[in-house]
């Protein structure tokens, strides 16, 4: 039976972007429902009690499967649509990809992304006034440390978790891409990271993200430029 | 070939406890290395660049597999030692267990556990002085909301993710058990949650956790009492 997919997401949410990239990479078409999660819409809370995006709803005839939270969705897609494999086949590859998923979703978000997106995005969406410069500085410092780390990983790997493109690359790219929307990634200082990101940015799965525009939030000039 | 396992962990770390419970439940013996992660020991950073516990090292003859971060370890154990299954077999069961894993590891930790453990445990370990009462209050308020939510789940389920014991139960129990060490769980107000926790606490996998004692941190009186 054919599956119909609906993704409830916010275009500039890094967790939502991971799922959009993976759906795209696996060539799984989906209907797109954009959610203003910060307004706590009832439809979203009814699907996901945490009130967070992304939520993927899969419909097979009368049966509906509701998948909440990015990691649960990514794991499910890997199990139900295993090609192309994005988690590796060997235990060591899978362990490394999963280590990095946690790295980006917790450590990167806590030390870098969280600060920058709160100041530049959430405050705008919530009408909380101008960015706090000290927080922005802290986030940019954290970001630099993480770019150094990505650079170090890429010194002896083609992709972040090893020889193969994996969920780790999509997680990192999703987080970086939102910061890049606001023009805050110092690409010029990290040429190896830039080359890696250009490869990802040129993939068809990335295109919809480059077309994202949110009212009142103008993207940086090079955001959708493949040759930035 | 037989596998030797070594777990690098901190006894009062909820993420480490999830892994210990699951290793116990799957009857996988392991050597226990206790780590004072807050002192950033070099051996730990060499294994896991994030410097965080838990890290599981599996040795098969000459080959070594290093697994970092709780979720990566739990996923690997589920794949390599599938019995008893702790993630369910149906996509809907798996999705629900995974949703709740994220719930407890992020939302619970952010809204409840993080405050309480920072004030009552980390400050002691780091010599940062007395707990801030406002933070403790905030954590206890968050904890109450989460206990209400667990209670609601248990109204029509035997275990948190459904009919079967799953990783969601071990995640929730691991987080609560550390708070319980400090005597901060208001069990009497949540009888259904207490009954569910008693069932878990009586399992053999739980026993080692009840024996944990950390110098300078005395557990609450009922901490190791099965009939609390």
Coordinates of C-alpha atoms in Angstrom, one line a residue:
Chain A
X1 CA 0.0 0.0 0.0
X2 CA 1.3 3.4 -0.8
X3 CA 2.3 5.8 1.9
X4 CA 1.3 9.4 2.1
X5 CA 3.6 11.6 4.2
X6 CA 2.9 15.0 5.8
X7 CA 5.7 16.8 7.6
X8 CA 4.7 19.4 10.2
X9 CA 7.8 21.6 10.5
X10 CA 9.2 25.1 10.8
X11 CA 11.5 26.0 7.9
X12 CA 14.2 27.5 10.1
X13 CA 14.2 24.8 12.7
X14 CA 17.4 22.7 12.5
X15 CA 15.6 19.5 13.7
X16 CA 13.0 20.0 11.0
X17 CA 15.6 20.6 8.4
X18 CA 17.4 17.3 9.2
X19 CA 14.2 15.5 8.4
X20 CA 13.5 17.5 5.2
X21 CA 17.1 16.7 4.0
X22 CA 16.7 13.0 4.7
X23 CA 13.3 12.8 3.1
X24 CA 14.8 14.5 0.1
X25 CA 17.9 12.3 0.0
X26 CA 15.7 9.2 0.1
X27 CA 13.4 10.6 -2.5
X28 CA 10.3 10.3 -0.4
X29 CA 7.8 12.9 -1.4
X30 CA 5.8 14.7 1.3
X31 CA 3.2 17.3 1.9
X32 CA 4.6 20.3 3.7
X33 CA 2.8 21.9 6.6
X34 CA 4.5 24.9 8.1
X35 CA 4.0 25.5 11.8
X36 CA 4.5 28.5 14.0
X37 CA 5.5 26.3 16.9
X38 CA 6.1 29.3 19.2
X39 CA 2.4 30.1 19.1
X40 CA 1.7 26.6 20.5
X41 CA -0.9 25.7 17.9
X42 CA -3.4 23.1 19.1
X43 CA -3.0 20.9 16.0
X44 CA 0.7 20.5 16.8
X45 CA 0.2 19.8 20.5
X46 CA -2.4 17.2 19.5
X47 CA 0.2 15.4 17.4
X48 CA 3.2 15.9 19.7
X49 CA 2.7 16.6 23.4
X50 CA 6.1 18.4 23.6
X51 CA 4.7 21.0 21.1
X52 CA 7.9 20.7 19.1
X53 CA 8.6 20.3 15.4
X54 CA 9.2 18.1 13.4
X55 CA 6.3 15.7 13.3
X56 CA 5.9 13.3 10.4
X57 CA 2.5 11.7 9.7
X58 CA 2.5 8.6 7.5
X59 CA -0.9 7.5 6.2
X60 CA -1.4 4.0 4.7
X61 CA -5.1 3.7 3.7
X62 CA -6.9 4.1 7.0
X63 CA -3.9 3.6 9.2
X64 CA -1.9 6.6 10.5
X65 CA 1.5 6.5 12.1
X66 CA 2.5 9.7 13.9
X67 CA 6.3 10.1 14.4
X68 CA 7.4 12.9 16.8
X69 CA 10.9 14.3 17.3
X70 CA 13.7 14.3 14.8
X71 CA 15.7 11.3 16.0
X72 CA 12.6 9.1 16.1
X73 CA 11.7 10.2 12.6
X74 CA 15.2 9.7 11.2
X75 CA 15.5 6.2 12.8
X76 CA 12.1 5.2 11.4
X77 CA 13.0 6.4 7.9
X78 CA 16.3 4.5 8.1
X79 CA 14.3 1.4 9.0
X80 CA 11.4 1.8 6.6
X81 CA 13.3 3.3 3.6
X82 CA 16.8 1.8 3.9
X83 CA 18.1 3.1 0.6
X84 CA 20.3 5.0 0.4
X85 CA 21.6 3.9 3.8
X86 CA 22.5 7.0 5.9
X87 CA 23.6 5.3 9.0
X88 CA 26.3 2.9 7.7
X89 CA 26.1 -0.8 7.8
X90 CA 28.9 -1.7 10.1
X91 CA 28.5 -1.2 13.9
X92 CA 31.5 1.2 14.0
X93 CA 30.1 3.4 11.2
X94 CA 26.7 3.4 12.9
X95 CA 28.2 4.2 16.3
X96 CA 30.2 7.1 14.8
X97 CA 27.2 8.6 13.0
X98 CA 25.1 8.3 16.1
X99 CA 27.8 9.9 18.3
X100 CA 27.9 12.9 16.0
X101 CA 24.1 13.1 15.8
X102 CA 24.1 13.6 19.6
X103 CA 27.1 15.9 19.3
X104 CA 25.3 18.3 16.9
X105 CA 21.8 18.1 18.5
X106 CA 23.0 18.7 22.0
X107 CA 26.6 20.0 22.2
X108 CA 26.5 22.2 19.1
X109 CA 23.0 23.5 19.9
X110 CA 23.9 24.2 23.5
X111 CA 27.3 25.9 22.8
X112 CA 26.7 27.6 19.5
X113 CA 23.4 27.3 17.6
X114 CA 21.1 27.9 20.6
X115 CA 22.7 31.3 21.4
X116 CA 22.8 32.6 17.8
X117 CA 19.3 31.4 16.9
X118 CA 17.7 32.7 20.1
X119 CA 19.2 36.1 19.6
X120 CA 18.7 36.4 15.8
X121 CA 15.6 34.4 15.2
X122 CA 13.5 33.5 18.2
X123 CA 13.6 37.1 19.7
X124 CA 12.2 38.3 16.3
X125 CA 9.5 35.7 16.1
X126 CA 8.5 36.3 19.7
X127 CA 8.9 40.1 19.6
X128 CA 11.5 40.1 22.4
X129 CA 13.6 43.0 21.1
X130 CA 17.1 43.4 19.9
X131 CA 19.8 40.7 20.2
X132 CA 22.0 40.7 23.3
X133 CA 25.6 41.2 22.0
X134 CA 27.2 39.2 24.8
X135 CA 25.1 36.1 23.9
X136 CA 25.8 36.5 20.2
X137 CA 29.5 36.7 21.0
X138 CA 29.3 33.6 23.1
X139 CA 27.5 31.7 20.4
X140 CA 29.9 32.8 17.7
X141 CA 32.8 31.7 19.9
X142 CA 31.1 28.3 20.3
X143 CA 30.5 28.1 16.6
X144 CA 34.2 28.7 15.9
X145 CA 35.2 25.8 18.2
X146 CA 32.7 23.5 16.4
X147 CA 34.0 24.6 13.0
X148 CA 37.5 23.7 14.2
X149 CA 36.2 20.3 15.2
X150 CA 34.4 19.7 11.9
X151 CA 37.6 20.7 10.1
X152 CA 39.6 18.2 12.2
X153 CA 37.2 15.4 11.4
X154 CA 37.5 16.2 7.7
X155 CA 41.3 16.0 7.7
X156 CA 41.1 12.3 7.3
X157 CA 37.5 11.7 6.3
X158 CA 35.5 12.5 3.2
X159 CA 32.3 12.8 5.2
X160 CA 31.9 13.6 8.9
X161 CA 31.3 10.0 10.1
X162 CA 33.7 8.4 7.7
X163 CA 33.8 7.3 4.0
X164 CA 30.2 7.6 3.5
X165 CA 27.6 10.4 3.6
X166 CA 25.5 9.8 6.7
X167 CA 22.9 11.3 9.0
X168 CA 25.8 13.0 10.8
X169 CA 26.4 15.2 7.7
X170 CA 22.8 16.1 7.4
X171 CA 22.6 16.9 11.1
X172 CA 25.6 19.2 11.0
X173 CA 24.5 20.8 7.7
X174 CA 21.0 21.4 9.0
X175 CA 22.3 23.2 12.1
X176 CA 24.8 25.2 10.2
X177 CA 22.4 26.1 7.4
X178 CA 20.1 28.0 9.7
X179 CA 23.0 30.0 11.1
X180 CA 24.1 30.6 7.5
X181 CA 20.6 32.0 6.8
X182 CA 21.5 34.7 9.2
X183 CA 25.0 35.1 7.7
X184 CA 26.9 34.0 10.8
X185 CA 29.1 31.2 9.5
X186 CA 32.7 32.4 8.9
X187 CA 33.2 30.1 5.9
X188 CA 36.4 31.9 4.7
X189 CA 38.3 30.9 7.9
X190 CA 37.4 27.2 7.4
X191 CA 38.0 26.2 3.8
X192 CA 37.8 22.4 4.3
X193 CA 34.4 22.8 6.1
X194 CA 33.3 25.1 3.3
X195 CA 34.1 22.5 0.6
X196 CA 32.3 19.9 2.5
X197 CA 29.2 22.2 2.9
X198 CA 29.3 23.1 -0.8
X199 CA 29.0 19.4 -1.7
X200 CA 26.0 19.1 0.5
X201 CA 24.5 22.4 -0.6
X202 CA 24.6 21.3 -4.2
X203 CA 22.6 18.1 -3.6
X204 CA 19.0 18.1 -4.8
X205 CA 17.7 17.5 -1.3
X206 CA 19.2 20.8 -0.2
X207 CA 17.3 22.9 -2.8
X208 CA 14.0 23.4 -0.9
X209 CA 16.0 24.7 2.1
X210 CA 17.7 27.3 0.0
X211 CA 14.3 28.6 -1.1
X212 CA 13.0 29.1 2.4
X213 CA 12.2 32.7 3.3
X214 CA 10.4 33.7 6.5
X215 CA 8.5 37.0 6.7
X216 CA 10.5 39.6 8.6
X217 CA 13.7 37.5 8.5
X218 CA 15.8 38.2 5.4
X219 CA 18.5 35.7 4.6
X220 CA 22.1 36.7 4.2
X221 CA 23.2 37.5 0.6
X222 CA 25.1 34.3 0.0
X223 CA 22.5 32.0 1.6
X224 CA 21.2 30.4 -1.6
X225 CA 24.4 30.9 -3.6
X226 CA 26.0 27.5 -4.4
X227 CA 29.3 29.2 -5.1
X228 CA 29.5 31.3 -2.0
Chain B
X1 CA 34.0 -14.6 19.4
X2 CA 33.1 -13.5 23.0
X3 CA 32.7 -9.9 23.7
X4 CA 34.2 -8.1 26.7
X5 CA 32.5 -4.9 27.7
X6 CA 33.8 -2.0 29.7
X7 CA 31.5 0.8 30.7
X8 CA 33.0 4.2 31.6
X9 CA 30.3 5.9 33.6
X10 CA 29.5 8.1 36.6
X11 CA 27.1 6.4 39.0
X12 CA 24.8 9.4 39.4
X13 CA 24.6 10.3 35.8
X14 CA 21.1 9.6 34.4
X15 CA 22.5 8.8 30.9
X16 CA 25.0 6.3 32.4
X17 CA 22.2 4.8 34.4
X18 CA 20.1 4.1 31.3
X19 CA 23.0 2.1 29.9
X20 CA 23.6 0.2 33.1
X21 CA 19.9 -0.7 33.4
X22 CA 19.8 -1.9 29.8
X23 CA 23.0 -3.9 30.1
X24 CA 21.6 -5.5 33.2
X25 CA 18.2 -6.2 31.6
X26 CA 19.8 -7.9 28.6
X27 CA 22.1 -9.8 31.0
X28 CA 25.3 -8.5 29.4
X29 CA 28.1 -8.5 32.0
X30 CA 30.5 -5.6 31.9
X31 CA 33.5 -4.2 33.8
X32 CA 32.7 -1.0 35.5
X33 CA 35.0 2.1 35.4
X34 CA 33.8 5.0 37.4
X35 CA 34.7 8.4 36.0
X36 CA 34.8 11.8 37.6
X37 CA 33.7 13.5 34.3
X38 CA 33.7 17.0 35.8
X39 CA 37.5 16.7 36.3
X40 CA 37.8 16.1 32.5
X41 CA 40.1 13.1 32.8
X42 CA 42.2 12.5 29.7
X43 CA 41.3 8.8 29.4
X44 CA 37.6 9.9 29.0
X45 CA 38.3 12.6 26.4
X46 CA 40.5 10.2 24.5
X47 CA 37.5 7.9 24.2
X48 CA 34.8 10.5 23.8
X49 CA 35.7 14.0 22.5
X50 CA 32.6 15.4 24.2
X51 CA 34.1 14.4 27.5
X52 CA 30.8 13.0 28.6
X53 CA 29.7 9.7 30.1
X54 CA 28.7 7.0 29.3
X55 CA 31.2 5.3 27.0
X56 CA 31.0 1.6 26.3
X57 CA 34.0 -0.2 24.9
X58 CA 33.4 -3.6 23.4
X59 CA 36.5 -5.8 22.8
X60 CA 36.4 -8.8 20.4
X61 CA 39.9 -10.3 20.3
X62 CA 42.0 -7.6 18.9
X63 CA 39.1 -5.4 17.7
X64 CA 37.7 -2.6 19.8
X65 CA 34.5 -0.8 19.3
X66 CA 34.1 2.4 21.2
X67 CA 30.5 3.6 21.6
X68 CA 29.9 7.1 22.9
X69 CA 26.8 8.8 24.2
X70 CA 23.8 7.0 25.7
X71 CA 21.5 6.9 22.7
X72 CA 24.2 5.5 20.4
X73 CA 25.0 2.8 23.0
X74 CA 21.3 1.9 23.5
X75 CA 20.7 1.6 19.8
X76 CA 23.8 -0.5 19.4
X77 CA 22.8 -2.9 22.2
X78 CA 19.3 -3.2 20.7
X79 CA 20.9 -4.2 17.4
X80 CA 23.6 -6.5 18.7
X81 CA 21.7 -8.1 21.6
X82 CA 18.1 -8.0 20.5
X83 CA 16.7 -10.1 23.3
X84 CA 14.8 -9.0 25.3
X85 CA 13.6 -6.4 22.7
X86 CA 13.4 -3.0 24.4
X87 CA 12.2 -0.9 21.5
X88 CA 9.2 -2.9 20.4
X89 CA 8.8 -4.6 17.0
X90 CA 6.1 -2.5 15.4
X91 CA 6.9 0.9 13.9
X92 CA 4.3 2.6 16.1
X93 CA 5.7 1.0 19.3
X94 CA 9.2 2.0 18.3
X95 CA 8.2 5.5 17.4
X96 CA 6.5 5.9 20.8
X97 CA 9.5 4.6 22.7
X98 CA 11.8 6.9 20.8
X99 CA 9.6 9.9 21.2
X100 CA 9.7 9.3 25.0
X101 CA 13.5 8.8 25.0
X102 CA 13.8 12.3 23.5
X103 CA 11.2 13.6 26.0
X104 CA 13.1 12.4 29.0
X105 CA 16.6 13.1 27.7
X106 CA 15.8 16.6 26.6
X107 CA 12.5 18.0 28.0
X108 CA 12.7 16.3 31.4
X109 CA 16.3 17.1 31.8
X110 CA 15.8 20.7 30.7
X111 CA 12.7 21.4 32.8
X112 CA 13.3 19.3 35.9
X113 CA 16.3 17.1 36.3
X114 CA 18.9 19.6 35.2
X115 CA 17.9 22.2 37.8
X116 CA 17.7 19.7 40.7
X117 CA 20.9 17.8 39.9
X118 CA 22.9 21.0 39.2
X119 CA 21.9 22.4 42.6
X120 CA 22.1 19.2 44.7
X121 CA 24.8 17.3 43.0
X122 CA 27.0 19.2 40.6
X123 CA 27.5 22.1 42.9
X124 CA 28.8 19.7 45.6
X125 CA 31.0 17.9 43.1
X126 CA 32.4 21.1 41.8
X127 CA 32.6 22.9 45.2
X128 CA 30.3 25.6 44.0
X129 CA 28.5 26.2 47.3
X130 CA 24.9 25.9 48.5
X131 CA 21.9 25.2 46.3
X132 CA 20.0 28.2 44.9
X133 CA 16.5 27.8 46.3
X134 CA 14.8 29.5 43.4
X135 CA 16.4 27.0 41.0
X136 CA 15.5 24.1 43.1
X137 CA 11.9 25.3 43.3
X138 CA 11.8 25.7 39.5
X139 CA 13.1 22.1 39.1
X140 CA 10.6 20.7 41.6
X141 CA 7.8 22.5 39.8
X142 CA 9.0 21.0 36.5
X143 CA 9.3 17.6 38.1
X144 CA 5.7 17.7 39.2
X145 CA 4.5 18.5 35.7
X146 CA 6.5 15.5 34.4
X147 CA 5.1 13.2 37.1
X148 CA 1.6 14.3 36.1
X149 CA 2.5 13.5 32.5
X150 CA 3.9 10.0 33.4
X151 CA 0.7 9.4 35.5
X152 CA -1.4 10.3 32.5
X153 CA 0.5 7.9 30.2
X154 CA 0.0 5.1 32.8
X155 CA -3.7 5.6 32.9
X156 CA -4.2 3.4 29.9
X157 CA -0.8 1.7 29.5
X158 CA 1.1 -0.8 31.6
X159 CA 4.4 0.7 30.6
X160 CA 5.2 4.1 29.4
X161 CA 5.4 3.4 25.7
X162 CA 2.6 0.8 25.7
X163 CA 2.0 -2.8 26.6
X164 CA 5.7 -3.7 26.8
X165 CA 8.6 -2.6 28.9
X166 CA 10.8 -0.5 26.7
X167 CA 13.8 1.9 26.7
X168 CA 11.3 4.7 27.5
X169 CA 10.8 3.1 31.0
X170 CA 14.5 2.8 31.6
X171 CA 15.1 6.3 30.5
X172 CA 12.4 7.8 32.7
X173 CA 13.5 5.6 35.7
X174 CA 17.1 6.5 35.2
X175 CA 16.3 10.2 35.4
X176 CA 14.0 9.8 38.3
X177 CA 16.3 7.5 40.2
X178 CA 19.0 10.1 40.5
X179 CA 16.5 12.7 41.8
X180 CA 15.3 10.0 44.2
X181 CA 18.8 9.5 45.5
X182 CA 18.5 13.1 46.7
X183 CA 15.0 12.4 48.1
X184 CA 13.3 14.9 45.8
X185 CA 10.6 12.8 44.2
X186 CA 7.1 13.3 45.8
X187 CA 6.0 9.7 45.3
X188 CA 3.1 9.9 47.7
X189 CA 1.3 12.4 45.4
X190 CA 1.6 10.1 42.4
X191 CA 0.6 6.6 43.4
X192 CA 0.3 5.2 39.9
X193 CA 3.8 6.5 39.1
X194 CA 5.1 5.0 42.4
X195 CA 3.6 1.6 41.5
X196 CA 5.3 1.7 38.1
X197 CA 8.6 2.7 39.6
X198 CA 8.4 0.0 42.3
X199 CA 8.0 -2.6 39.5
X200 CA 11.2 -1.3 37.9
X201 CA 13.1 -0.9 41.2
X202 CA 12.5 -4.6 42.0
X203 CA 14.1 -5.8 38.8
X204 CA 17.5 -7.4 39.1
X205 CA 19.0 -4.8 36.7
X206 CA 18.1 -2.1 39.2
X207 CA 20.0 -3.6 42.1
X208 CA 23.5 -2.1 41.3
X209 CA 22.0 1.4 41.1
X210 CA 20.5 1.0 44.6
X211 CA 23.9 0.2 45.9
X212 CA 25.5 3.4 44.5
X213 CA 27.0 5.7 47.1
X214 CA 29.1 8.7 46.2
X215 CA 31.5 10.2 48.9
X216 CA 30.0 13.3 50.3
X217 CA 26.6 12.7 48.8
X218 CA 24.4 10.7 51.2
X219 CA 21.3 9.2 49.6
X220 CA 17.8 9.8 51.0
X221 CA 16.6 7.2 53.5
X222 CA 14.1 5.4 51.2
X223 CA 16.5 5.4 48.2
X224 CA 17.3 1.7 48.3
X225 CA 14.1 0.6 49.9
X226 CA 12.0 -1.6 47.6
X227 CA 8.9 -0.9 49.7
X228 CA 9.3 2.9 49.9

